[in-house]
Amino acid sequence: MHGVCSCLSVCPGVPHANMRWHSVPGTALCAMARLSRLRPLPRSPGALGSPASLAHASLSRRSSQTPAMPSSWIHALCLGGYAPSPPRPRGRRQQPPSCPFSAGAWLLLLLLPRLARAEGAVPIAITCFTRGLDIRKEKADVLCPGGCSLEEFSVFGNIVYASVSSICGAAVHRGVIDSSGGPVRVYSLPGRENYSSVDANGVQSQTLSRWPSSFAVTSKRLKKTPEKKTGNKDCKADIAFLIDGSFNIGQRRFNLQKNFVGKVALMLGIGTEGPHVGLVQASEHPKIEFYLKNFTSAKDVLFAIKEVGFRGGNSNTGKALKHTAQKFFTADAGVRKGIPKVVVVFIDGWPSDDIEEAGIVAREFGVNVFIVSVAKPIPEELGMVQDVAFVDKAVCRNNGFFSYHMPNWFGTTKYVKPLVQKLCTHEQMMCSKTCYNSVNVAFLIDGSSSVGDSNFRLMLQFVSNIAKTFEISDIGAKIAAVQFTYDQRTEFSFTDYNTKENVLAVLGNIRYMSGGTATGDAISFTVRNVFGPIRDSPNKNFLVIVTDGQSYDDVRGPAAAAHDAGITIFSVGVAWAPLDDLRDMASKPKESHAFFTREFTGLEPIVSDVIRGICRDFLESQQ
């Protein structure tokens, strides 16, 4: 089948005069026929019969075999990607629109669902009227056809477009492509309010008060000058600007605030290898305006900031800060491994809620909180402030470095550079280290005969539940395990595994040794052979001992030596483990570092106690 076959596109609601015969290579036609459940038509036009009879026969076959093809696809196939135009007044000659697709593009259109599901697929061919909400991916590469009529595009917004907009129309409006079409990269964004109307590149966008989802478009082609997009490599940071959108600031000062944030973003040197920024608005309820991954050039960030609308409401800054620490800084949102996480909180006046707890949560998540306060409350207003020391309690460290004050929003240009210098001073970002990513935790596991195989499995589950809490990586937390009886066996050291998956897999497969109990020798062995090789590590060292009986040797001396070496010990005893031994091994204060349970099933509730203890000790060591 290398000849040329013809098929009739049947279009409900479209006059037969507007139907077209499409000639495509036979191989392509067969593929199209299989996908659409239509049988290939004879090559001879004389054997086809009338268009009306063909339409009836084709539709009958389709309805008996498969659900009808979506109308948008029918129009795309019949009218070359264009929706039917309304009837024109009589007397004016009606020209059928030209088809912007080649035979290959027809096939791509029919293959669209399969291409959308394929990993690493080539750009998906779309029509002139495919909308942002039709692409249900966070990021997708699409191919816009040429010849689209600019006057017929429906576009809402500028830079950030409502998802009801035409993707290709937005791409032309943004200047990503021209009327000849081409590849476009589409990024899904949260919904917003007040989409603006701008006339650009021959496309007039429209205003829209609100829409639940948005998108942005960029060129899929690499820029010819990559040095412009790498950014300031000396200022690598993932930064969230938490701006004040409450009634405290009002619409006018809100716009001045946005101008200041834009100047800071511009001076930072945003780029792929430099700082990345996102924006969150605090008001009655927090709203993430855009994430770190959405824009990697200063120009796009400036436009996105400009498009943010004022929300109003109470200044619930604490609620917004907590939301940002927990929801904004995720890998899916564009957070990079090993890069400082920073929140710059702008407060006009004072917050309406408690900000101290939010500051604690941010520190636990490794987020460096800066507070930029503007127009501090005057003495007459202090009675309305919930906590006058809110700045000191929210920042990463109360040392003056993380707080910044401006008297008002006028003449703020002189404050831009000093703030940027703070944000780029990475050695001062003390809150980047957390108890989850900056600790070395070794487990010393009792494998003596009194434990038994089934209880030994419960001990391994207890150890695994603690280990999986930490951010294990080559630059993060490290885990090691030693099993002991009279002898000791290093199951794995701190440098053996750098992923959580590998650590948990190895822990689950540890073989039970069985034998006597010499806990003191095991502590000395672990200090020497497990902690010794990483004595220069910047992480804080912890040892968790799990045992079910009395040791045949002295535990006090080896434990004291471990304490002197900077190792914090948590002792966990089960069944016959003497309380005196547990206390002798544990670090001070003893009551918060020694735990006991009668049954092995009672280990599970102790998991959270040990984790909280590690985090508490870590934070105290950072003060």
XYZ file of C-alpha atoms in Angstrom:
623
model
C 0.000 0.000 0.000
C 2.291 2.695 -1.219
C -0.286 4.406 -3.400
C -2.465 7.358 -2.481
C -5.883 6.695 -0.958
C -8.673 9.159 -0.214
C -11.008 9.304 2.720
C -14.002 11.493 3.456
C -14.016 13.394 6.750
C -17.560 13.309 8.104
C -18.357 16.422 10.131
C -21.643 16.666 12.008
C -23.252 20.017 11.518
C -20.958 21.032 8.667
C -22.491 21.381 5.172
C -21.303 18.888 2.590
C -19.880 21.774 0.625
C -17.428 22.368 3.429
C -16.324 18.733 3.593
C -12.977 18.025 2.014
C -11.270 15.082 0.457
C -7.847 14.482 1.934
C -5.189 12.591 0.036
C -2.587 10.997 2.239
C -0.042 8.215 1.742
C -1.642 4.778 1.907
C 0.395 3.689 4.937
C -0.669 6.741 6.883
C -4.297 6.245 5.836
C -4.299 2.678 7.116
C -2.934 3.800 10.471
C -5.581 6.523 10.609
C -8.282 4.043 9.736
C -7.236 1.657 12.484
C -7.169 4.422 15.088
C -10.531 5.925 14.144
C -12.204 2.516 13.565
C -12.991 3.547 9.946
C -12.228 1.152 7.152
C -10.076 2.499 4.259
C -12.211 3.640 1.362
C -11.717 2.424 -2.221
C -9.281 4.401 -4.288
C -11.662 4.900 -7.193
C -13.926 7.936 -6.695
C -16.565 6.351 -8.856
C -16.899 3.458 -6.451
C -17.484 5.678 -3.473
C -21.092 6.615 -3.977
C -22.590 9.965 -2.986
C -21.196 11.990 -0.075
C -24.479 11.652 1.783
C -24.580 7.863 1.536
C -20.929 7.664 2.542
C -21.545 9.848 5.573
C -24.482 7.686 6.661
C -22.535 4.448 6.160
C -19.451 5.720 7.964
C -21.393 6.970 10.938
C -23.359 3.729 11.165
C -20.189 1.662 11.208
C -18.614 3.894 13.852
C -21.615 3.919 16.168
C -21.793 0.145 16.165
C -18.101 -0.344 16.905
C -16.805 2.442 19.069
C -17.868 5.656 20.807
C -18.016 8.719 18.610
C -14.827 10.660 18.052
C -14.770 13.914 20.069
C -16.234 16.797 18.112
C -13.075 18.885 18.503
C -11.103 16.124 16.730
C -13.769 15.835 14.014
C -13.475 19.571 13.320
C -9.716 19.382 13.380
C -9.741 16.587 10.788
C -12.487 18.089 8.603
C -11.514 21.723 8.695
C -7.768 21.612 9.121
C -7.746 22.462 12.788
C -10.397 25.179 12.596
C -13.769 25.163 14.270
C -16.747 25.774 11.934
C -17.241 29.479 11.255
C -20.693 31.035 11.630
C -22.603 31.441 8.329
C -21.697 34.594 6.434
C -24.221 36.975 4.799
C -25.406 36.027 1.355
C -23.669 37.583 -1.547
C -20.214 37.363 0.017
C -18.089 34.615 -1.382
C -17.168 32.069 1.237
C -13.638 30.706 0.958
C -12.902 27.461 2.774
C -9.994 27.954 5.172
C -6.714 26.506 4.075
C -5.465 23.420 5.884
C -2.381 24.157 8.020
C -1.486 20.506 8.533
C 0.504 18.158 6.389
C -0.376 14.472 6.089
C 2.104 13.728 8.874
C 0.403 16.265 11.125
C -2.988 14.582 10.491
C -1.511 11.359 11.790
C -0.040 13.169 14.812
C -3.478 14.543 15.632
C -4.981 11.084 15.596
C -2.114 9.780 17.726
C -2.472 12.626 20.256
C -3.727 10.516 23.199
C -0.951 7.977 22.740
C 1.698 10.650 22.407
C 0.442 12.363 25.530
C 0.951 9.178 27.495
C 4.395 8.449 26.098
C 7.404 9.270 28.252
C 9.882 11.563 26.543
C 7.528 12.014 23.570
C 8.154 14.477 20.781
C 6.092 17.706 20.908
C 2.366 16.968 20.810
C 0.664 18.367 17.707
C -2.274 20.556 18.743
C -4.770 22.748 16.922
C -4.992 26.514 16.862
C -7.759 26.319 19.444
C -6.366 23.816 21.953
C -6.686 25.427 25.372
C -4.373 25.302 28.360
C -6.866 23.221 30.336
C -6.719 20.550 27.597
C -3.081 19.801 28.515
C -3.253 18.046 31.868
C 0.436 18.050 32.691
C 2.573 20.356 34.775
C 4.927 20.725 31.803
C 4.317 19.716 28.198
C 5.917 20.362 24.819
C 3.395 21.040 22.061
C 3.552 21.864 18.363
C 1.402 24.742 17.142
C 0.352 24.686 13.471
C 0.956 27.533 11.057
C -1.690 29.653 9.419
C -3.841 30.266 12.490
C -6.056 33.324 12.212
C -4.871 35.852 14.817
C -8.295 37.498 15.005
C -9.968 34.270 16.097
C -7.703 33.507 19.071
C -9.283 33.600 22.543
C -6.600 34.731 24.987
C -7.070 35.962 28.554
C -4.215 37.624 30.455
C -0.605 38.524 29.821
C 2.526 36.477 30.658
C 0.328 34.293 32.872
C -2.782 33.198 30.958
C -6.075 31.749 32.138
C -6.171 28.070 31.142
C -9.296 28.695 29.061
C -7.013 30.558 26.635
C -5.724 29.139 23.353
C -2.176 27.825 23.842
C -1.061 28.851 20.377
C -2.765 32.226 20.768
C -0.932 32.802 24.048
C 2.351 31.735 22.433
C 1.907 34.265 19.604
C 0.818 36.938 22.097
C 3.898 36.241 24.233
C 6.209 36.322 21.211
C 7.276 32.696 21.607
C 6.152 31.861 18.044
C 4.721 33.786 15.115
C 1.862 32.950 12.755
C 3.969 30.248 11.096
C 3.640 28.088 14.263
C 6.315 26.030 15.962
C 7.215 24.216 19.214
C 6.025 25.662 22.533
C 6.643 24.590 26.124
C 3.586 24.912 28.396
C 3.788 25.201 32.207
C 0.691 24.744 34.389
C 0.224 27.368 37.109
C -2.290 27.972 39.909
C -5.406 30.009 39.221
C -5.523 33.710 39.971
C -7.583 36.875 39.744
C -7.555 39.908 37.456
C -6.104 38.624 34.194
C -5.150 41.742 32.266
C -5.850 42.775 28.671
C -2.819 43.556 26.494
C -2.430 43.980 22.728
C 0.797 42.245 21.673
C 2.108 40.740 18.427
C -1.210 41.154 16.652
C -3.237 39.364 19.365
C -5.551 41.296 21.682
C -5.886 39.454 24.996
C -8.987 39.947 27.130
C -9.560 40.630 30.816
C -10.904 37.957 33.130
C -11.752 38.517 36.787
C -10.914 34.991 37.956
C -10.098 31.497 36.708
C -9.132 28.362 38.708
C -5.996 27.494 36.704
C -3.386 29.232 34.560
C -0.452 28.508 32.309
C 2.674 30.162 30.929
C 4.450 29.519 27.653
C 8.118 29.604 26.696
C 10.127 28.663 23.667
C 11.230 25.050 23.521
C 14.335 26.062 21.590
C 17.494 26.750 23.579
C 18.582 30.346 23.604
C 21.644 31.206 21.585
C 23.163 33.060 24.554
C 22.976 30.638 27.487
C 25.217 32.891 29.549
C 22.279 35.241 30.012
C 20.155 32.573 31.671
C 22.727 30.906 33.917
C 22.323 33.695 36.445
C 24.513 34.715 39.375
C 26.365 31.507 40.315
C 27.674 33.173 43.490
C 24.133 33.545 44.832
C 22.583 30.109 44.575
C 19.440 30.132 46.707
C 15.797 29.046 46.460
C 13.882 32.119 47.599
C 10.189 32.632 48.354
C 8.991 36.229 48.574
C 6.087 36.249 51.044
C 4.392 39.549 50.317
C 1.745 41.318 52.393
C -1.627 41.326 50.628
C -3.771 42.359 53.596
C -5.920 45.410 54.178
C -3.089 46.659 56.422
C -1.083 47.554 53.348
C -3.853 48.543 50.947
C -3.848 48.577 47.145
C -1.472 51.531 46.658
C 1.279 50.347 48.996
C 0.762 46.800 47.701
C 1.841 47.996 44.253
C 4.857 49.795 45.734
C 5.741 46.564 47.543
C 5.610 44.654 44.241
C 7.909 47.225 42.640
C 10.443 46.765 45.442
C 10.296 42.950 45.191
C 10.825 43.251 41.434
C 13.962 45.350 41.967
C 15.313 42.802 44.447
C 14.585 39.946 42.022
C 16.349 41.808 39.209
C 19.492 42.483 41.261
C 19.684 38.888 42.531
C 20.677 37.632 39.085
C 18.003 34.974 38.561
C 19.013 32.108 36.272
C 19.247 28.353 35.890
C 22.498 28.197 37.873
C 21.764 31.193 40.084
C 18.936 32.056 42.457
C 15.405 30.795 41.765
C 12.433 32.696 43.152
C 8.737 32.176 43.770
C 5.977 34.313 45.257
C 3.380 33.741 47.980
C 0.758 36.293 49.013
C -0.309 36.506 52.663
C -3.792 37.711 53.448
C -6.798 35.973 55.028
C -5.617 32.751 53.386
C -2.175 32.237 51.810
C -1.887 31.835 48.055
C 1.138 30.581 46.113
C 1.283 32.864 43.069
C 4.112 31.008 41.310
C 6.706 28.380 42.222
C 10.492 28.233 41.944
C 10.293 26.090 38.812
C 7.959 28.356 36.852
C 10.396 31.091 35.784
C 14.183 31.084 35.473
C 14.743 34.522 33.961
C 14.449 37.909 35.636
C 12.286 39.254 32.807
C 9.634 36.569 33.244
C 9.687 36.942 37.037
C 9.176 40.704 36.764
C 6.166 40.255 34.495
C 4.717 37.573 36.790
C 5.093 39.841 39.837
C 3.420 42.668 37.962
C 0.391 40.469 37.235
C -0.226 39.517 40.899
C -3.515 40.961 42.119
C -4.281 42.423 45.557
C -6.348 40.039 47.739
C -7.106 41.952 50.963
C -8.224 40.495 54.300
C -6.399 40.072 57.604
C -2.609 39.898 57.652
C -2.327 36.235 58.701
C 1.414 36.186 58.170
C 2.015 33.272 60.549
C -0.439 31.092 58.669
C 1.184 32.035 55.357
C 4.722 31.423 56.639
C 3.804 27.967 57.940
C 2.086 27.132 54.640
C 5.140 28.281 52.700
C 7.572 26.222 54.791
C 5.469 23.075 54.428
C 4.055 23.334 50.881
C 6.254 25.649 48.816
C 9.699 24.088 49.280
C 9.191 20.669 47.704
C 11.072 18.816 44.993
C 7.982 18.908 42.737
C 7.867 22.691 43.098
C 11.483 23.066 41.977
C 13.574 22.942 45.178
C 17.185 22.000 44.438
C 19.252 19.646 46.576
C 21.932 21.320 48.682
C 20.730 24.889 47.935
C 19.721 27.197 50.842
C 15.970 27.683 51.262
C 14.986 31.261 52.089
C 11.713 33.061 52.840
C 11.678 36.852 52.726
C 8.583 37.933 54.689
C 7.267 41.459 54.089
C 5.114 42.831 56.908
C 3.434 46.222 56.669
C 2.580 47.109 60.269
C 2.132 43.878 62.246
C 0.673 40.388 61.733
C -2.863 39.490 62.799
C -1.919 36.018 64.032
C 0.833 34.180 65.926
C 4.058 34.099 63.918
C 6.340 32.465 66.501
C 5.074 28.914 65.908
C 5.407 29.403 62.151
C 9.033 30.444 62.657
C 9.698 27.226 64.595
C 8.136 25.138 61.803
C 10.232 26.955 59.193
C 13.431 26.249 61.131
C 12.499 22.578 61.429
C 12.106 22.445 57.648
C 15.495 24.078 57.124
C 14.096 27.390 55.888
C 15.975 30.635 56.592
C 13.382 33.267 57.506
C 14.108 36.958 56.841
C 11.634 39.586 58.041
C 11.385 42.900 56.174
C 9.232 45.132 58.372
C 7.800 48.376 57.062
C 6.114 51.112 59.109
C 6.502 49.576 62.563
C 3.581 50.197 64.938
C 3.759 53.493 66.772
C 3.381 53.540 70.598
C -0.351 54.271 70.348
C -0.810 51.116 68.233
C 1.190 48.707 70.384
C -1.920 47.684 72.305
C -3.317 46.130 69.106
C -0.198 44.049 68.433
C -0.467 40.431 69.608
C 3.292 40.121 70.209
C 5.538 43.191 69.933
C 8.611 40.932 69.587
C 7.159 39.112 66.551
C 10.211 39.831 64.371
C 12.728 38.369 66.820
C 10.630 35.213 67.287
C 10.055 34.504 63.598
C 13.500 35.016 62.052
C 16.031 32.216 61.622
C 18.321 33.660 64.316
C 17.776 36.708 66.501
C 21.194 38.180 65.721
C 20.242 41.176 63.581
C 21.240 39.530 60.293
C 17.795 38.138 59.440
C 15.750 41.280 60.207
C 15.516 44.321 57.957
C 13.509 47.485 58.416
C 12.321 50.188 56.030
C 10.446 53.277 57.334
C 7.941 53.285 54.431
C 7.431 52.157 50.814
C 8.698 55.402 49.260
C 12.285 55.815 48.082
C 13.117 52.165 48.689
C 15.728 51.789 45.927
C 18.582 52.382 48.380
C 17.430 49.372 50.437
C 17.606 46.898 47.533
C 21.352 46.215 47.419
C 21.855 45.671 51.191
C 18.980 43.150 51.224
C 20.349 41.310 48.178
C 23.783 41.095 49.829
C 22.184 39.424 52.855
C 20.291 36.940 50.692
C 23.487 35.978 48.862
C 25.607 35.455 51.996
C 25.247 31.686 52.182
C 27.635 31.160 55.061
C 25.165 33.047 57.269
C 22.228 30.763 56.360
C 22.374 28.861 59.625
C 18.870 27.438 59.354
C 19.647 25.495 56.189
C 20.913 22.720 58.433
C 18.188 20.724 60.149
C 17.942 17.668 62.345
C 16.682 15.824 59.270
C 19.549 16.599 56.899
C 22.589 17.268 59.113
C 22.962 14.282 61.439
C 24.849 10.968 61.531
C 22.751 8.300 63.280
C 24.231 4.860 64.075
C 22.100 2.016 65.427
C 23.643 -0.544 67.810
C 21.316 -3.557 67.674
C 21.293 -6.413 70.184
C 21.479 -9.772 68.365
C 21.823 -11.978 71.462
C 20.048 -15.318 71.929
C 17.467 -13.918 74.346
C 15.977 -11.736 71.610
C 14.805 -14.448 69.198
C 14.287 -14.146 65.465
C 10.713 -12.766 65.492
C 11.535 -10.105 68.086
C 14.713 -9.254 66.200
C 12.500 -8.413 63.201
C 10.500 -6.029 65.424
C 13.746 -4.358 66.474
C 14.731 -3.896 62.807
C 11.292 -2.392 62.089
C 11.800 0.037 64.981
C 15.209 1.065 63.589
C 13.801 1.441 60.050
C 10.954 3.674 61.223
C 13.466 6.036 62.801
C 15.855 5.957 59.822
C 13.217 6.735 57.188
C 12.472 10.086 58.850
C 15.816 11.552 57.780
C 16.874 13.097 54.465
C 19.557 10.565 53.568
C 21.884 11.645 50.763
C 25.522 12.211 49.900
C 25.255 15.738 51.330
C 22.560 15.043 53.942
C 21.928 12.673 56.822
C 23.948 9.450 57.159
C 22.862 6.127 58.681
C 24.957 3.172 59.934
C 24.140 -0.081 61.738
C 26.103 -2.497 63.968
C 24.799 -5.808 65.377
C 26.381 -7.207 68.523
C 26.480 -10.274 70.744
C 29.866 -11.119 72.306
C 31.153 -10.133 68.888
C 30.356 -7.128 66.730
C 29.430 -6.951 63.062
C 29.219 -3.729 61.045
C 26.146 -4.239 58.884
C 26.915 -1.030 56.954
C 28.834 2.178 57.647
C 27.945 5.837 57.131
C 29.569 5.950 53.692
C 28.094 2.749 52.236
C 24.635 3.947 51.192
C 23.519 7.446 50.177
C 19.814 6.902 49.492
C 16.944 6.207 51.853
C 15.722 3.350 49.664
C 19.036 1.500 49.886
C 19.390 2.053 53.636
C 15.899 0.714 54.362
C 16.423 -2.282 52.064
C 19.665 -3.262 53.804
C 18.174 -2.783 57.283
C 15.301 -5.111 56.418
C 17.698 -7.857 55.288
C 20.046 -7.968 58.316
C 20.604 -11.588 59.451
C 20.097 -12.434 63.119
C 23.399 -13.435 64.781
C 22.405 -14.980 68.185
C 24.895 -15.228 71.055
C 25.795 -13.490 74.335
C 25.560 -9.793 75.295
C 28.606 -7.511 75.542
C 27.174 -4.009 75.139
C 30.234 -2.152 76.477
C 32.584 -3.705 73.896
C 29.995 -2.983 71.201
C 29.909 0.732 72.125
C 33.716 0.956 71.962
C 33.732 -0.903 68.630
C 31.132 1.480 67.140
C 32.909 4.633 68.335
C 36.199 3.416 66.894
C 35.113 1.796 63.613
C 31.907 3.609 62.650
C 32.272 7.156 64.012
C 36.086 7.237 63.749
C 36.290 7.469 59.935
C 33.846 10.420 59.839
C 35.233 12.384 62.783
C 35.581 15.491 60.524
C 31.958 15.364 59.371
C 29.994 18.616 59.890
C 26.946 16.559 60.934
C 26.041 16.005 64.595
C 26.579 12.402 65.767
C 23.959 10.207 67.458
C 24.015 6.577 68.646
C 20.770 4.673 69.314
C 21.305 1.466 71.357
C 18.546 -1.174 71.369
C 19.009 -4.070 73.824
C 16.868 -6.597 75.693
C 19.123 -7.749 78.516
C 21.948 -7.113 80.946
C 25.436 -6.701 79.548
C 28.170 -9.082 80.699
C 30.682 -6.232 80.632
C 30.903 -2.638 81.866
C 28.880 -0.088 79.891
C 29.614 3.070 81.909
C 33.226 3.599 80.755
C 32.641 3.039 77.001
C 29.514 5.256 77.111
C 31.437 8.072 78.851
C 34.135 7.841 76.158
C 31.451 8.152 73.482
C 29.994 11.222 75.198
C 33.466 12.791 75.329
C 33.824 12.163 71.590
C 30.714 14.295 70.961
C 28.310 11.407 70.408
C 24.813 11.741 71.894
C 23.454 8.360 73.051
C 19.813 7.273 73.240
C 19.360 3.916 75.043
C 16.234 1.832 74.407
C 15.672 -1.225 76.617
C 13.197 -4.078 76.241
C 12.101 -6.860 78.604
C 15.099 -7.727 80.890
C 17.263 -4.695 80.131
C 18.343 -3.157 83.509
C 17.245 0.450 83.981
C 20.604 1.274 85.595
C 22.466 0.174 82.456
C 20.131 2.238 80.269
C 20.725 5.357 82.342
C 24.494 4.780 82.486
C 24.648 4.639 78.690
C 22.264 7.530 77.946
C 23.334 11.150 77.509
C 22.117 13.875 79.849
C 19.432 14.617 80.804
C 18.956 10.896 81.422
C 15.161 10.972 81.574
C 14.871 12.227 77.982
C 17.555 9.917 76.527
C 16.691 6.544 78.147
C 13.538 4.555 77.272
C 12.136 1.207 78.393
C 9.266 -1.066 77.335
C 8.202 -4.473 78.686
C 7.297 -5.907 75.282
C 8.936 -5.701 71.864
C 5.609 -4.524 70.447
C 6.002 -1.477 72.703
C 8.948 -0.210 70.641
C 6.748 1.496 68.064
C 5.513 4.364 70.329
C 9.135 5.165 71.224
C 9.977 6.003 67.576
C 8.576 9.539 67.789
C 10.259 10.108 71.179
C 13.689 9.303 69.754
C 13.146 11.466 66.652
C 11.976 14.428 68.743
C 14.955 13.946 71.026
C 17.397 14.008 68.101
C 15.824 17.188 66.725
C 15.794 18.850 70.148
C 19.461 18.070 70.755
C 20.388 19.201 67.261
C 18.638 22.569 67.601
C 20.236 23.163 70.999
C 23.660 22.461 69.502
C 23.061 25.138 66.843
C 22.263 27.924 69.281
